[in-house]
Amino acid sequence: MSDNKAKVIFQPSGRRGEVQKGVTLIEASRLLGVDIEALCGEKKVCGKCKVRIEEGMFEKYGIESSMSHVSEWQEEEEKFIKGEEKSKGFRLGCVAKVQGDVLVFVPEESRAGKQIVSKAARDIHIDHDPAVKTYYVEVEPPTFEEPTGDFERVCKELERQHGLENNLKIHIHTLRQLPMVLREDDWKVTVSVWMDREIIRILPGKREDHYGIAIDIGTTTVAGYFVNLNTMEVIDTVSMMNPQCKYGEDVMARITFHMTTDDGLQRMSDDIVEGLNTLIKQAVDATWPPKKKVKKEDGAVEMVEDPVEGKNYLRLTLEDVEDVTIGCNTAMHHIFLQLNPEFVGLAPFPPVIHRSLDIRARDLGIKVNPSSYVFVLPNEAGFVGADNVGVLIAEEPYKSEENQLIIDIGTNGELVLGDKHKLISSSCATGPALEGAQIAFGMRAAPGAMERIKIDPETHEVDYKVIGRDAWRAFSKPKEMKAKGICGSGILDLLAELYRAGVITKSGVFNKNQKSKRFRRNPDTKQPEFVLAWAEETSIDKDIVVTQKDVRQIQLAKGALYAGCKLMMRRMKLDKVDKVKIAGAFGTHVDREKALIMGLFPDCEIEKIISVGNAAGDGCRAALLNKEKRVEANWVSRNVEYIELTVESDFQKEFMEAMQIPHMTDEFPHLEKLVSEEILHQK
Amino acid sequence: MSDNKAKVIFQPSGRRGEVQKGVTLIEASRLLGVDIEALCGEKKVCGKCKVRIEEGMFEKYGIESSMSHVSEWQEEEEKFIKGEEKSKGFRLGCVAKVQGDVLVFVPEESRAGKQIVSKAARDIHIDHDPAVKTYYVEVEPPTFEEPTGDFERVCKELERQHGLENNLKIHIHTLRQLPMVLREDDWKVTVSVWMDREIIRILPGKREDHYGIAIDIGTTTVAGYFVNLNTMEVIDTVSMMNPQCKYGEDVMARITFHMTTDDGLQRMSDDIVEGLNTLIKQAVDATWPPKKKVKKEDGAVEMVEDPVEGKNYLRLTLEDVEDVTIGCNTAMHHIFLQLNPEFVGLAPFPPVIHRSLDIRARDLGIKVNPSSYVFVLPNEAGFVGADNVGVLIAEEPYKSEENQLIIDIGTNGELVLGDKHKLISSSCATGPALEGAQIAFGMRAAPGAMERIKIDPETHEVDYKVIGRDAWRAFSKPKEMKAKGICGSGILDLLAELYRAGVITKSGVFNKNQKSKRFRRNPDTKQPEFVLAWAEETSIDKDIVVTQKDVRQIQLAKGALYAGCKLMMRRMKLDKVDKVKIAGAFGTHVDREKALIMGLFPDCEIEKIISVGNAAGDGCRAALLNKEKRVEANWVSRNVEYIELTVESDFQKEFMEAMQIPHMTDEFPHLEKLVSEEILHQK
């Protein structure tokens, strides 16, 4: 082994290898394929990448390992690693550097797990007019009298039989296939034409079905709808974590990674491209072996494998994917396309480009039919991106008589308000708290995450449900719960319940007069905290608590959101909103009443608060299946007025007021009714 | 050394290396970077790849070499290697295979040398309207009030300051440069726009000059005009051999190579792409160091190096080449673009595509500004390609009141006849004889090639001039001549002189009643031949002769050309042509009177026979500098009627008649006058 290399072993995965001395443990983990959570993008501020340096196990692994084999303790670590943890050898993975052979244990809470995402396709109305259409033509073979070229013969028939214009283009890759494909099945071919103006694929014989995929690249989650462009059927919904999460949880962390790392932009782009390729392959592979619907005795329908023999099944390949549409926020858009995202993060936040782009798939490294285009939806503004445009073309508030408030809660909150006469948009820095980040025991919606929480107002006893287990704690043995942390929907429950049970006051401060043994001061920080789950109920072997700081984070998030909505209403001179639409994965899980109690958004009739699920993804799907939606997207992106909230004169005042729990009831007639009838009644 | 490898050394270059046993000597030469002439594309029919297996030099090179280390003598070799040569160890490089260590001598006549091509730019009138134009704009930086994206800001200024439409596209590669370039010189940029519709490059500050290259890919020669798109100045004319020549001299040989070799098409395409890149780099590199014009005392102007210091010189890079236009015959077009050329060689010879193509340079591997397009001129028909379209848009016969016969003599003869009312085209298989191939001592226009020949009618003494030496043989010592073979222009002289001196009869047969010692029978073949240069005057150490077979080849070529012209005139119901234009390198060198005597084309006033040089290349240049010429090219390619001559009923009869020398004088009133007054007078 050379002098400047060191052996590193990660436990419990057992992955091992040599790395350059001087790299951080996080960098080493990436090199060796170990996923360590790094929500803040290695800015040493989230404390999620805690690992333990192991000692006394030299012989077992045949390496000479000791504390001195990692770099010295740094001040930044004090904030996250205290007392016992420090003495046990815990370090921050983004701080400690490899200086010699070392054995590293990654505790479960520091592992970047697979998130469970549920982004099934909603039924939305879309007219069938895809950008890529197929045409079957029978072509005359050339003769001495008419020896015209292959391409011109095909164009002539497309014009004669289907009325296409006679000035079609063709990509060189497709042109290369043309002569052999024409002669493969007696001059009968199926031609895929993009936007009625370019031939992007030619297949022998008659083929009706062809495919496309609409992809929504979220900061955290990537979801794809795999669609039959002929029948409009959503064949499959596929999703994955955004592989860029390892560079940082939010868009600013990613932009920072680009600005502080030489090839940061390239790496993040490569990662998402590779991710998209994995996702597309997954969707294509899932179509084989073919399945058929079978009615069971009880009337239910089940999909079972259909034997291939004797059937005319065509096995799909990546080349059968002939169109791709992509929506994402402006930062994800820029990083994916390798456009410098630096200025999107810098006032006045101009994007590199607003309008939509048609980019040849192979120019992006997207492995589908190589002559196909990837349609990237247009951006509204630096902080309201193409994903919001997706929401807009799916929800069409610009066709509505009623005014609508559309809230897309992701890592950033994106707001749209208006009707057919006028639309304005803005974004607010909710931060990732509502998604579980920057919360002591916050985590993604993965197994073990507390998603529902109830606190008894009398006893302060806590009941909860975790993802991956149907039964509540009250009906389970402690050991069965295996709680690990709290995810987004649990967090909203939490704040409401803490307040309802009197654990915290209206201003969000812990009530010091409570007697529950769950309320205590942290032995290290001396700060008040409330125990949600005892160590024995967890899989991480420690109490899961909510801290005063956590409560503040949640208040900040909901305050920002509410103040944003409020200022937008004032801009539009509206006293009330007719309808609230909650988009995003958060919207699917959230309890709209609790959201209203907490004051996430202004008062509205409960019936008029609806969850529209992954509307951004639906918009991408609309653009895939109807090319006029692409025109509409460009129109709307330039006709929504973007409002920068932070420069509004009394933003700060509104924001401070909005942090209170619950919000001023005079602004919430519907909430007041709700609270008096139901919630307060229970108290 | 492993058992299936053998060491091969080529002399006199000394190149050596190991190759797989079983490869031919030609294949081994390619692997080791030695150029051996292979005019026929290794079809064992041209005999140009003769090499000598050396013996008795084992010790010197430390290898065990012997005749048994190459494969056995084959029947195909008998035709080319006889008597003494055979006993000296000569073999055909495309037949003999490596079976063990071997030392190979490549005689000078078998070396594929560098051709001297002179394709300087002609002055032709072109209106300045290039496809790529540059625009300088000063852009407003974004503010909170107007935080629009970078791209939209640039488009807005292009519209406001230059009237460009506001729906410009941009290639992703260029978009990636945009944010930094905008901020590099205070939001002042020069934007290159293609066809007024796509931004292909953005540079900081003000730049006026930008560049393009127009390339004519001939079967044998590639020529490029490197042009300043702003001033229209031709900065340089660069040229090279078509690197595909090693796969075969004519288009059919290349098509055969594709059909008989798995990756043949790819290899030939890669070779020409690499060749084009070399040519472009050569043109760009030649601009540095900068030169300036200096007037010498005698008034002459000389270019001398201009010191760089203190001057505002910009060193050009490949990225400064922003547009490329390419013309070539249909087979070269298809091979370059990797379009299957098989059907172009098969009746009814349909091309894969006629119309012009705009292909992103990077999709073709052409190393210029990566977002730029390569414009490939349209094809007329299978055997009349984009090069002929180039000739047409340069010569514009479709605007002429007079009828014109345009002859482009390359390896294939391409003919156009007509005026503003109608144009027809055809091609005729002149074969490569007029370019020096398939002639015993034929060669390319390289140093040592006899380019002018005179034969004294009395003494039959031969005087000649070779390329690379100004003095004729009559004024030189034999040793100074270093003749090596005969090139195209020499060949036409040759036939005229042989006939004029009475060496051959009108039907092309050698006159048996001549007494000159130059007339003899070949000791091996027993066929009559005539010595043009004695061994002592040559660099190849053997007599250079013209054989009966050579005369026949030349007759076939000129017969095909003449018969073609004749049939086209009949189609157009023309008795005479008003004007004859000879295009191609051949046209530049040929003596129009001799061409008329030999009956290369129908009778015409001598003054109306003009050489238009590399008109195909001029057409490419016109398309580079004027985008309307591209539209014109597509129009003319579909409005010239292509005539397949070989299916005309009396083609054969016309062809046989046309082989006579000189042609029937009743068809040549002008020739008759010429012959009686000048040539016959001399006799």
PDB file of C-alpha atoms in Angstrom, chain B residues 114-212:
ATOM      1  CA  LYS B 114       0.947  12.954 -51.280  1.00  0.00           C
ATOM      2  CA  GLN B 115      -0.878  14.450 -54.212  1.00  0.00           C
ATOM      3  CA  ILE B 116      -0.349  17.986 -55.299  1.00  0.00           C
ATOM      4  CA  VAL B 117      -3.755  19.479 -55.724  1.00  0.00           C
ATOM      5  CA  SER B 118      -4.356  22.960 -56.855  1.00  0.00           C
ATOM      6  CA  LYS B 119      -7.842  24.075 -56.074  1.00  0.00           C
ATOM      7  CA  ALA B 120      -7.404  27.775 -55.464  1.00  0.00           C
ATOM      8  CA  ALA B 121     -10.543  29.812 -55.032  1.00  0.00           C
ATOM      9  CA  ARG B 122     -12.001  31.397 -58.154  1.00  0.00           C
ATOM     10  CA  ASP B 123     -13.588  34.809 -58.076  1.00  0.00           C
ATOM     11  CA  ILE B 124     -17.305  34.176 -58.285  1.00  0.00           C
ATOM     12  CA  HIS B 125     -20.036  36.598 -57.415  1.00  0.00           C
ATOM     13  CA  ILE B 126     -21.869  35.773 -54.189  1.00  0.00           C
ATOM     14  CA  ASP B 127     -24.219  38.080 -52.289  1.00  0.00           C
ATOM     15  CA  HIS B 128     -23.282  38.343 -48.621  1.00  0.00           C
ATOM     16  CA  ASP B 129     -25.984  36.568 -46.651  1.00  0.00           C
ATOM     17  CA  PRO B 130     -24.289  33.806 -44.668  1.00  0.00           C
ATOM     18  CA  ALA B 131     -26.298  31.236 -42.729  1.00  0.00           C
ATOM     19  CA  VAL B 132     -24.363  32.221 -39.610  1.00  0.00           C
ATOM     20  CA  LYS B 133     -24.352  35.907 -38.738  1.00  0.00           C
ATOM     21  CA  THR B 134     -23.025  37.694 -35.671  1.00  0.00           C
ATOM     22  CA  TYR B 135     -24.778  40.376 -33.679  1.00  0.00           C
ATOM     23  CA  TYR B 136     -23.307  42.572 -30.973  1.00  0.00           C
ATOM     24  CA  VAL B 137     -25.666  43.431 -28.136  1.00  0.00           C
ATOM     25  CA  GLU B 138     -25.458  45.243 -24.823  1.00  0.00           C
ATOM     26  CA  VAL B 139     -27.804  43.600 -22.361  1.00  0.00           C
ATOM     27  CA  GLU B 140     -29.409  45.095 -19.249  1.00  0.00           C
ATOM     28  CA  PRO B 141     -28.456  43.196 -16.086  1.00  0.00           C
ATOM     29  CA  PRO B 142     -31.378  41.723 -14.101  1.00  0.00           C
ATOM     30  CA  THR B 143     -32.990  43.622 -11.232  1.00  0.00           C
ATOM     31  CA  PHE B 144     -35.629  42.780  -8.643  1.00  0.00           C
ATOM     32  CA  GLU B 145     -38.145  44.625 -10.806  1.00  0.00           C
ATOM     33  CA  GLU B 146     -37.068  42.777 -13.945  1.00  0.00           C
ATOM     34  CA  PRO B 147     -35.436  39.470 -12.928  1.00  0.00           C
ATOM     35  CA  THR B 148     -36.003  37.815 -16.318  1.00  0.00           C
ATOM     36  CA  GLY B 149     -33.606  35.039 -17.294  1.00  0.00           C
ATOM     37  CA  ASP B 150     -30.332  35.506 -19.141  1.00  0.00           C
ATOM     38  CA  PHE B 151     -31.482  33.937 -22.397  1.00  0.00           C
ATOM     39  CA  GLU B 152     -34.652  35.993 -22.595  1.00  0.00           C
ATOM     40  CA  ARG B 153     -32.695  39.197 -21.949  1.00  0.00           C
ATOM     41  CA  VAL B 154     -30.355  38.424 -24.845  1.00  0.00           C
ATOM     42  CA  CYS B 155     -33.277  37.594 -27.149  1.00  0.00           C
ATOM     43  CA  LYS B 156     -35.027  40.799 -26.221  1.00  0.00           C
ATOM     44  CA  GLU B 157     -31.996  42.872 -27.206  1.00  0.00           C
ATOM     45  CA  LEU B 158     -31.497  40.915 -30.419  1.00  0.00           C
ATOM     46  CA  GLU B 159     -35.077  41.768 -31.290  1.00  0.00           C
ATOM     47  CA  ARG B 160     -34.851  45.403 -30.208  1.00  0.00           C
ATOM     48  CA  GLN B 161     -31.421  46.209 -31.629  1.00  0.00           C
ATOM     49  CA  HIS B 162     -31.337  43.921 -34.666  1.00  0.00           C
ATOM     50  CA  GLY B 163     -34.927  43.032 -35.482  1.00  0.00           C
ATOM     51  CA  LEU B 164     -34.480  39.279 -34.970  1.00  0.00           C
ATOM     52  CA  GLU B 165     -37.601  37.348 -34.144  1.00  0.00           C
ATOM     53  CA  ASN B 166     -38.241  36.687 -30.496  1.00  0.00           C
ATOM     54  CA  ASN B 167     -38.528  32.909 -30.776  1.00  0.00           C
ATOM     55  CA  LEU B 168     -34.859  32.062 -31.208  1.00  0.00           C
ATOM     56  CA  LYS B 169     -33.676  28.635 -30.204  1.00  0.00           C
ATOM     57  CA  ILE B 170     -30.428  27.823 -28.502  1.00  0.00           C
ATOM     58  CA  HIS B 171     -28.430  24.634 -28.329  1.00  0.00           C
ATOM     59  CA  ILE B 172     -27.847  23.264 -24.857  1.00  0.00           C
ATOM     60  CA  HIS B 173     -24.063  23.497 -25.215  1.00  0.00           C
ATOM     61  CA  THR B 174     -24.249  27.218 -25.982  1.00  0.00           C
ATOM     62  CA  LEU B 175     -26.824  27.804 -23.269  1.00  0.00           C
ATOM     63  CA  ARG B 176     -24.347  26.347 -20.788  1.00  0.00           C
ATOM     64  CA  GLN B 177     -21.814  29.051 -21.686  1.00  0.00           C
ATOM     65  CA  LEU B 178     -24.358  31.865 -21.523  1.00  0.00           C
ATOM     66  CA  PRO B 179     -24.425  32.934 -17.840  1.00  0.00           C
ATOM     67  CA  MET B 180     -20.654  33.264 -17.473  1.00  0.00           C
ATOM     68  CA  VAL B 181     -20.102  34.844 -20.887  1.00  0.00           C
ATOM     69  CA  LEU B 182     -22.755  37.482 -20.172  1.00  0.00           C
ATOM     70  CA  ARG B 183     -21.024  38.427 -16.942  1.00  0.00           C
ATOM     71  CA  GLU B 184     -17.501  38.310 -18.330  1.00  0.00           C
ATOM     72  CA  ASP B 185     -17.546  41.645 -20.139  1.00  0.00           C
ATOM     73  CA  ASP B 186     -20.260  43.628 -18.377  1.00  0.00           C
ATOM     74  CA  TRP B 187     -23.252  42.166 -20.217  1.00  0.00           C
ATOM     75  CA  LYS B 188     -21.815  42.959 -23.657  1.00  0.00           C
ATOM     76  CA  VAL B 189     -21.761  39.987 -25.992  1.00  0.00           C
ATOM     77  CA  THR B 190     -21.444  38.951 -29.616  1.00  0.00           C
ATOM     78  CA  VAL B 191     -24.042  36.379 -30.573  1.00  0.00           C
ATOM     79  CA  SER B 192     -23.736  34.045 -33.566  1.00  0.00           C
ATOM     80  CA  VAL B 193     -27.143  33.153 -34.967  1.00  0.00           C
ATOM     81  CA  TRP B 194     -27.746  30.365 -37.481  1.00  0.00           C
ATOM     82  CA  MET B 195     -30.393  30.900 -40.158  1.00  0.00           C
ATOM     83  CA  ASP B 196     -31.841  33.743 -38.063  1.00  0.00           C
ATOM     84  CA  ARG B 197     -33.350  31.121 -35.812  1.00  0.00           C
ATOM     85  CA  GLU B 198     -30.853  29.507 -33.455  1.00  0.00           C
ATOM     86  CA  ILE B 199     -28.115  30.911 -31.254  1.00  0.00           C
ATOM     87  CA  ILE B 200     -25.056  28.752 -31.773  1.00  0.00           C
ATOM     88  CA  ARG B 201     -22.375  30.739 -29.985  1.00  0.00           C
ATOM     89  CA  ILE B 202     -21.965  33.607 -27.546  1.00  0.00           C
ATOM     90  CA  LEU B 203     -18.697  35.430 -26.952  1.00  0.00           C
ATOM     91  CA  PRO B 204     -17.939  38.220 -24.488  1.00  0.00           C
ATOM     92  CA  GLY B 205     -17.489  41.710 -25.915  1.00  0.00           C
ATOM     93  CA  LYS B 206     -17.498  42.783 -29.536  1.00  0.00           C
ATOM     94  CA  ARG B 207     -16.195  40.412 -32.211  1.00  0.00           C
ATOM     95  CA  GLU B 208     -16.718  41.044 -35.886  1.00  0.00           C
ATOM     96  CA  ASP B 209     -14.848  38.322 -37.691  1.00  0.00           C
ATOM     97  CA  HIS B 210     -16.075  34.778 -37.658  1.00  0.00           C
ATOM     98  CA  TYR B 211     -15.273  31.900 -39.886  1.00  0.00           C
ATOM     99  CA  GLY B 212     -16.567  29.013 -41.923  1.00  0.00           C
TER     100      GLY B 212
END
